[in-house]
Each structure stands twice: as structure tokens, then as C-alpha cells.
Amino acid sequence: MRTSTRDRVVLPILLPIIMLLVIAAVLFGFSRILLSLTKDAATAIALIVALSILVVAAVVASRSVVRASSLASMLGAIAGVAMLAGGIALIAVGAGGEEGGGGGPAVTISLTAKGIAFDKTTLSVPAGKPFAIAFDNQDAGIQHDVQIFDNESFTGTPLLNGEIVTGPAKVTYEAPALDPGTYYFHCSV
């Protein structure tokens, strides 16, 4: 290929495409860093990187002659600040992925209300792990719920206070992890 053809036709087409691909790759990588942090840490890191972009761009623009090496050093400085700030935030704050639900409890037990009574008198769940109760209220026009207490007299604050549903209806209650022991459940209606 002749150099005049390359300079006039190929480079004006390929350079913008390559630049857009590089920008997309950098943005995708930076988004992964921000998404792995807590909301507050991600905001702080984004502000730090935005400020570093402004400062480095101002320094490069203040030069009388802008060379390719100046632009490369600008990109390197910004990438370095982004990686350094993201790493410090991950170490200081920890990953934000642990805050989310992660798909809900691994154990789901079923409980049915029919004939104004539960179909089971005992439930068994693993200790120390959240669980779900798939509740099926089969009593038409009757309200039921599920409450779990740590005492047989059902006093104090319930460990699970399920919403009241009017049958026929199905609902899934997300229950917290419970310590090993005996707990008591009932319908509060």
C-alpha cells in the first residue's frame, strides 16, 4: 500500500475506530472497579479520577507544544490514579458485592394454611443460615401470616414478621439466620 493512500484513506478511518475501542475498553474496566466497591467508595473514586483527568489535561494543555509523549503520559497518569485509588478503596472499604442478596436464601421450606391451621407443627432449618418460607394460604377469604419467636409465649419482637395475606394466596418470606435452638411459629391473625 502506498503511503499517500494509507495517510489519506486508511488512517482517518482506522484511528478513530481504534481510539473508540480503547476508550470503550478503559471505560468497561473502570466500571468493573466501581461496581466492585460500595456506593460511597465508588463515588469518591469516580470524583478522584475525574479530578485527576482535569488536572493532567490542564498540565498537558498548558504546554506550548503538545507531543504524543505528553498525551501518553497523560493516559498513564490517569490510569495509574484510577488503579491506585480503586485498590486503596478495595483495601480500606472492602468489596461491595457482599451487600447484595446474591439470589436469596439457599434453603426454602414450605408451609400451608388450610382449614384455619398450618399443615405442619414443626419446621427444621439449618442454623446460622438465612432461609425462606414458601407460604401457601389456601383458606379463601381468610387472612394468615407467619411469625417466628424465640419463646413459646410468643412475646417480644418476632424474629420473622411475615406480611398478612388473604387466601388463596402464596408468598415467600425471607427469614434471617437463626442460632441453633428451638423457635416457635404461629399465625398472628
PDB file of C-alpha atoms in Angstrom:
ATOM      1  CA  MET A   1       0.000   0.000   0.000  1.00  0.00           C
ATOM      2  CA  ARG A   2       1.342   3.389  -0.901  1.00  0.00           C
ATOM      3  CA  THR A   3       1.995   5.784   1.959  1.00  0.00           C
ATOM      4  CA  SER A   4      -0.168   8.511   0.405  1.00  0.00           C
ATOM      5  CA  THR A   5      -3.162   6.138   0.233  1.00  0.00           C
ATOM      6  CA  ARG A   6      -2.525   4.966   3.778  1.00  0.00           C
ATOM      7  CA  ASP A   7      -2.258   8.534   5.090  1.00  0.00           C
ATOM      8  CA  ARG A   8      -5.309   9.834   3.208  1.00  0.00           C
ATOM      9  CA  VAL A   9      -7.722   6.890   3.358  1.00  0.00           C
ATOM     10  CA  VAL A  10      -6.840   4.183   5.842  1.00  0.00           C
ATOM     11  CA  LEU A  11      -5.559   6.152   8.850  1.00  0.00           C
ATOM     12  CA  PRO A  12      -8.501   8.598   9.010  1.00  0.00           C
ATOM     13  CA  ILE A  13     -10.842   5.613   9.144  1.00  0.00           C
ATOM     14  CA  LEU A  14      -8.874   3.254  11.412  1.00  0.00           C
ATOM     15  CA  LEU A  15      -7.570   5.728  14.002  1.00  0.00           C
ATOM     16  CA  PRO A  16     -10.989   6.875  15.261  1.00  0.00           C
ATOM     17  CA  ILE A  17     -12.219   3.270  15.368  1.00  0.00           C
ATOM     18  CA  ILE A  18      -9.149   2.142  17.316  1.00  0.00           C
ATOM     19  CA  MET A  19      -9.480   5.112  19.700  1.00  0.00           C
ATOM     20  CA  LEU A  20     -13.142   4.323  20.332  1.00  0.00           C
ATOM     21  CA  LEU A  21     -12.282   0.666  21.059  1.00  0.00           C
ATOM     22  CA  VAL A  22      -9.552   1.706  23.505  1.00  0.00           C
ATOM     23  CA  ILE A  23     -11.889   4.168  25.236  1.00  0.00           C
ATOM     24  CA  ALA A  24     -14.609   1.501  25.485  1.00  0.00           C
ATOM     25  CA  ALA A  25     -12.131  -0.999  26.981  1.00  0.00           C
ATOM     26  CA  VAL A  26     -10.899   1.541  29.548  1.00  0.00           C
ATOM     27  CA  LEU A  27     -14.460   2.553  30.496  1.00  0.00           C
ATOM     28  CA  PHE A  28     -15.519  -1.084  30.837  1.00  0.00           C
ATOM     29  CA  GLY A  29     -12.520  -1.871  33.057  1.00  0.00           C
ATOM     30  CA  PHE A  30     -13.101   1.190  35.215  1.00  0.00           C
ATOM     31  CA  SER A  31     -16.791   0.329  35.551  1.00  0.00           C
ATOM     32  CA  ARG A  32     -15.806  -3.099  36.917  1.00  0.00           C
ATOM     33  CA  ILE A  33     -13.679  -1.382  39.565  1.00  0.00           C
ATOM     34  CA  LEU A  34     -16.520   0.963  40.542  1.00  0.00           C
ATOM     35  CA  LEU A  35     -19.105  -1.816  40.636  1.00  0.00           C
ATOM     36  CA  SER A  36     -16.953  -3.878  42.981  1.00  0.00           C
ATOM     37  CA  LEU A  37     -16.945  -1.068  45.567  1.00  0.00           C
ATOM     38  CA  THR A  38     -19.595   0.216  47.918  1.00  0.00           C
ATOM     39  CA  LYS A  39     -21.714   3.107  46.661  1.00  0.00           C
ATOM     40  CA  ASP A  40     -19.893   5.758  48.697  1.00  0.00           C
ATOM     41  CA  ALA A  41     -16.412   4.457  47.832  1.00  0.00           C
ATOM     42  CA  ALA A  42     -17.306   4.265  44.128  1.00  0.00           C
ATOM     43  CA  THR A  43     -18.494   7.884  44.184  1.00  0.00           C
ATOM     44  CA  ALA A  44     -15.279   9.026  45.866  1.00  0.00           C
ATOM     45  CA  ILE A  45     -13.095   7.096  43.390  1.00  0.00           C
ATOM     46  CA  ALA A  46     -15.032   8.456  40.397  1.00  0.00           C
ATOM     47  CA  LEU A  47     -14.572  12.011  41.687  1.00  0.00           C
ATOM     48  CA  ILE A  48     -10.836  11.470  42.289  1.00  0.00           C
ATOM     49  CA  VAL A  49     -10.327  10.095  38.788  1.00  0.00           C
ATOM     50  CA  ALA A  50     -12.385  12.900  37.211  1.00  0.00           C
ATOM     51  CA  LEU A  51     -10.310  15.481  39.090  1.00  0.00           C
ATOM     52  CA  SER A  52      -7.077  13.798  38.003  1.00  0.00           C
ATOM     53  CA  ILE A  53      -8.255  13.884  34.376  1.00  0.00           C
ATOM     54  CA  LEU A  54      -8.882  17.626  34.655  1.00  0.00           C
ATOM     55  CA  VAL A  55      -5.529  18.323  36.333  1.00  0.00           C
ATOM     56  CA  VAL A  56      -3.463  16.235  33.923  1.00  0.00           C
ATOM     57  CA  ALA A  57      -5.326  17.656  30.897  1.00  0.00           C
ATOM     58  CA  ALA A  58      -4.674  21.190  32.179  1.00  0.00           C
ATOM     59  CA  VAL A  59      -0.958  20.445  32.582  1.00  0.00           C
ATOM     60  CA  VAL A  60      -0.709  18.967  29.083  1.00  0.00           C
ATOM     61  CA  ALA A  61      -2.722  21.825  27.557  1.00  0.00           C
ATOM     62  CA  SER A  62      -0.518  24.440  29.222  1.00  0.00           C
ATOM     63  CA  ARG A  63       2.499  23.257  27.242  1.00  0.00           C
ATOM     64  CA  SER A  64       3.378  25.227  24.143  1.00  0.00           C
ATOM     65  CA  VAL A  65       3.826  22.085  22.060  1.00  0.00           C
ATOM     66  CA  VAL A  66       1.696  19.018  22.710  1.00  0.00           C
ATOM     67  CA  ARG A  67       3.520  15.881  21.674  1.00  0.00           C
ATOM     68  CA  ALA A  68       2.425  12.267  21.519  1.00  0.00           C
ATOM     69  CA  SER A  69       4.598  11.560  24.552  1.00  0.00           C
ATOM     70  CA  SER A  70       2.667  14.191  26.521  1.00  0.00           C
ATOM     71  CA  LEU A  71      -0.623  12.531  25.641  1.00  0.00           C
ATOM     72  CA  ALA A  72       0.760   9.088  26.507  1.00  0.00           C
ATOM     73  CA  SER A  73       1.982  10.343  29.876  1.00  0.00           C
ATOM     74  CA  MET A  74      -1.460  11.849  30.470  1.00  0.00           C
ATOM     75  CA  LEU A  75      -3.140   8.494  29.812  1.00  0.00           C
ATOM     76  CA  GLY A  76      -0.614   6.704  32.009  1.00  0.00           C
ATOM     77  CA  ALA A  77      -1.086   9.142  34.871  1.00  0.00           C
ATOM     78  CA  ILE A  78      -4.867   8.872  34.737  1.00  0.00           C
ATOM     79  CA  ALA A  79      -4.766   5.055  34.554  1.00  0.00           C
ATOM     80  CA  GLY A  80      -2.332   4.991  37.470  1.00  0.00           C
ATOM     81  CA  VAL A  81      -4.537   7.226  39.607  1.00  0.00           C
ATOM     82  CA  ALA A  82      -7.597   5.115  38.773  1.00  0.00           C
ATOM     83  CA  MET A  83      -5.860   1.852  39.692  1.00  0.00           C
ATOM     84  CA  LEU A  84      -4.264   3.282  42.825  1.00  0.00           C
ATOM     85  CA  ALA A  85      -7.500   4.847  44.079  1.00  0.00           C
ATOM     86  CA  GLY A  86      -9.518   1.704  43.270  1.00  0.00           C
ATOM     87  CA  GLY A  87      -7.003  -0.528  45.040  1.00  0.00           C
ATOM     88  CA  ILE A  88      -6.888   1.681  48.123  1.00  0.00           C
ATOM     89  CA  ALA A  89     -10.694   1.768  48.261  1.00  0.00           C
ATOM     90  CA  LEU A  90     -10.943  -2.023  47.935  1.00  0.00           C
ATOM     91  CA  ILE A  91      -8.475  -2.487  50.761  1.00  0.00           C
ATOM     92  CA  ALA A  92      -9.985   0.186  53.023  1.00  0.00           C
ATOM     93  CA  VAL A  93     -13.686  -0.379  52.430  1.00  0.00           C
ATOM     94  CA  GLY A  94     -13.915  -3.898  51.048  1.00  0.00           C
ATOM     95  CA  ALA A  95     -15.879  -5.209  48.134  1.00  0.00           C
ATOM     96  CA  GLY A  96     -19.466  -4.055  47.832  1.00  0.00           C
ATOM     97  CA  GLY A  97     -20.648  -7.322  46.276  1.00  0.00           C
ATOM     98  CA  GLU A  98     -21.310  -8.836  49.712  1.00  0.00           C
ATOM     99  CA  GLU A  99     -24.081  -6.345  50.440  1.00  0.00           C
ATOM    100  CA  GLY A 100     -26.418  -7.682  47.767  1.00  0.00           C
ATOM    101  CA  GLY A 101     -28.786 -10.605  48.166  1.00  0.00           C
ATOM    102  CA  GLY A 102     -26.848 -12.983  45.925  1.00  0.00           C
ATOM    103  CA  GLY A 103     -30.029 -14.783  44.825  1.00  0.00           C
ATOM    104  CA  GLY A 104     -31.746 -15.243  48.194  1.00  0.00           C
ATOM    105  CA  PRO A 105     -31.574 -17.982  50.787  1.00  0.00           C
ATOM    106  CA  ALA A 106     -30.345 -21.415  49.732  1.00  0.00           C
ATOM    107  CA  VAL A 107     -32.945 -23.273  51.848  1.00  0.00           C
ATOM    108  CA  THR A 108     -36.666 -22.930  51.202  1.00  0.00           C
ATOM    109  CA  ILE A 109     -39.253 -24.743  53.291  1.00  0.00           C
ATOM    110  CA  SER A 110     -42.958 -24.939  52.535  1.00  0.00           C
ATOM    111  CA  LEU A 111     -45.803 -24.175  54.885  1.00  0.00           C
ATOM    112  CA  THR A 112     -49.518 -24.281  54.047  1.00  0.00           C
ATOM    113  CA  ALA A 113     -52.521 -22.831  55.871  1.00  0.00           C
ATOM    114  CA  LYS A 114     -55.704 -24.814  55.208  1.00  0.00           C
ATOM    115  CA  GLY A 115     -58.783 -25.235  57.342  1.00  0.00           C
ATOM    116  CA  ILE A 116     -57.624 -22.417  59.635  1.00  0.00           C
ATOM    117  CA  ALA A 117     -54.480 -24.383  60.612  1.00  0.00           C
ATOM    118  CA  PHE A 118     -50.947 -24.956  59.400  1.00  0.00           C
ATOM    119  CA  ASP A 119     -50.193 -28.268  57.701  1.00  0.00           C
ATOM    120  CA  LYS A 120     -47.054 -28.693  59.836  1.00  0.00           C
ATOM    121  CA  THR A 121     -46.461 -28.331  63.552  1.00  0.00           C
ATOM    122  CA  THR A 122     -42.653 -28.348  63.306  1.00  0.00           C
ATOM    123  CA  LEU A 123     -40.184 -26.910  60.818  1.00  0.00           C
ATOM    124  CA  SER A 124     -36.478 -27.651  60.588  1.00  0.00           C
ATOM    125  CA  VAL A 125     -33.916 -25.296  59.043  1.00  0.00           C
ATOM    126  CA  PRO A 126     -30.107 -25.155  59.148  1.00  0.00           C
ATOM    127  CA  ALA A 127     -28.697 -22.980  61.926  1.00  0.00           C
ATOM    128  CA  GLY A 128     -26.747 -19.855  61.089  1.00  0.00           C
ATOM    129  CA  LYS A 129     -28.058 -19.549  57.519  1.00  0.00           C
ATOM    130  CA  PRO A 130     -30.905 -17.432  56.139  1.00  0.00           C
ATOM    131  CA  PHE A 131     -33.854 -19.390  54.812  1.00  0.00           C
ATOM    132  CA  ALA A 132     -37.137 -18.816  53.026  1.00  0.00           C
ATOM    133  CA  ILE A 133     -40.651 -19.968  53.853  1.00  0.00           C
ATOM    134  CA  ALA A 134     -42.848 -20.607  50.820  1.00  0.00           C
ATOM    135  CA  PHE A 135     -46.209 -19.905  52.439  1.00  0.00           C
ATOM    136  CA  ASP A 136     -49.434 -21.026  50.749  1.00  0.00           C
ATOM    137  CA  ASN A 137     -52.656 -19.653  52.252  1.00  0.00           C
ATOM    138  CA  GLN A 138     -55.383 -21.920  50.857  1.00  0.00           C
ATOM    139  CA  ASP A 139     -58.193 -20.541  53.041  1.00  0.00           C
ATOM    140  CA  ALA A 140     -60.386 -18.442  50.744  1.00  0.00           C
ATOM    141  CA  GLY A 141     -61.142 -15.032  52.214  1.00  0.00           C
ATOM    142  CA  ILE A 142     -59.168 -15.760  55.407  1.00  0.00           C
ATOM    143  CA  GLN A 143     -56.069 -13.795  56.410  1.00  0.00           C
ATOM    144  CA  HIS A 144     -52.949 -15.599  57.609  1.00  0.00           C
ATOM    145  CA  ASP A 145     -49.313 -14.755  58.266  1.00  0.00           C
ATOM    146  CA  VAL A 146     -46.269 -16.414  59.806  1.00  0.00           C
ATOM    147  CA  GLN A 147     -44.382 -15.127  62.819  1.00  0.00           C
ATOM    148  CA  ILE A 148     -41.339 -16.761  64.420  1.00  0.00           C
ATOM    149  CA  PHE A 149     -40.429 -16.164  68.083  1.00  0.00           C
ATOM    150  CA  ASP A 150     -37.703 -17.391  70.394  1.00  0.00           C
ATOM    151  CA  ASN A 151     -40.211 -18.161  73.163  1.00  0.00           C
ATOM    152  CA  GLU A 152     -43.307 -20.337  73.457  1.00  0.00           C
ATOM    153  CA  SER A 153     -45.480 -17.499  74.751  1.00  0.00           C
ATOM    154  CA  PHE A 154     -44.953 -15.522  71.502  1.00  0.00           C
ATOM    155  CA  THR A 155     -43.941 -12.350  73.357  1.00  0.00           C
ATOM    156  CA  GLY A 156     -41.403  -9.745  72.400  1.00  0.00           C
ATOM    157  CA  THR A 157     -40.281  -8.849  68.927  1.00  0.00           C
ATOM    158  CA  PRO A 158     -40.780 -11.605  66.350  1.00  0.00           C
ATOM    159  CA  LEU A 159     -37.653 -12.858  64.575  1.00  0.00           C
ATOM    160  CA  LEU A 160     -39.777 -13.098  61.437  1.00  0.00           C
ATOM    161  CA  ASN A 161     -42.889 -10.993  60.994  1.00  0.00           C
ATOM    162  CA  GLY A 162     -44.426 -12.108  57.711  1.00  0.00           C
ATOM    163  CA  GLU A 163     -46.936  -9.953  55.919  1.00  0.00           C
ATOM    164  CA  ILE A 164     -50.609 -10.829  56.245  1.00  0.00           C
ATOM    165  CA  VAL A 165     -52.068 -12.394  53.085  1.00  0.00           C
ATOM    166  CA  THR A 166     -55.698 -13.086  52.279  1.00  0.00           C
ATOM    167  CA  GLY A 167     -56.247 -16.528  50.774  1.00  0.00           C
ATOM    168  CA  PRO A 168     -55.991 -18.032  48.414  1.00  0.00           C
ATOM    169  CA  ALA A 169     -52.508 -16.563  48.020  1.00  0.00           C
ATOM    170  CA  LYS A 170     -48.868 -17.582  48.021  1.00  0.00           C
ATOM    171  CA  VAL A 171     -45.953 -15.569  49.398  1.00  0.00           C
ATOM    172  CA  THR A 172     -42.322 -16.231  50.194  1.00  0.00           C
ATOM    173  CA  TYR A 173     -40.988 -14.933  53.486  1.00  0.00           C
ATOM    174  CA  GLU A 174     -37.234 -14.271  53.729  1.00  0.00           C
ATOM    175  CA  ALA A 175     -36.130 -15.293  57.212  1.00  0.00           C
ATOM    176  CA  PRO A 176     -32.857 -14.276  58.877  1.00  0.00           C
ATOM    177  CA  ALA A 177     -30.220 -16.732  60.032  1.00  0.00           C
ATOM    178  CA  LEU A 178     -31.133 -18.202  63.404  1.00  0.00           C
ATOM    179  CA  ASP A 179     -28.793 -19.517  66.083  1.00  0.00           C
ATOM    180  CA  PRO A 180     -29.089 -23.203  66.971  1.00  0.00           C
ATOM    181  CA  GLY A 181     -32.079 -23.805  69.209  1.00  0.00           C
ATOM    182  CA  THR A 182     -35.833 -24.167  69.348  1.00  0.00           C
ATOM    183  CA  TYR A 183     -38.093 -21.495  67.916  1.00  0.00           C
ATOM    184  CA  TYR A 184     -41.863 -21.188  67.750  1.00  0.00           C
ATOM    185  CA  PHE A 185     -44.086 -20.093  64.869  1.00  0.00           C
ATOM    186  CA  HIS A 186     -47.730 -19.160  64.619  1.00  0.00           C
ATOM    187  CA  CYS A 187     -50.276 -17.068  62.732  1.00  0.00           C
ATOM    188  CA  SER A 188     -50.916 -13.767  64.479  1.00  0.00           C
ATOM    189  CA  VAL A 189     -54.365 -13.242  62.942  1.00  0.00           C
TER     190      VAL A 189
END
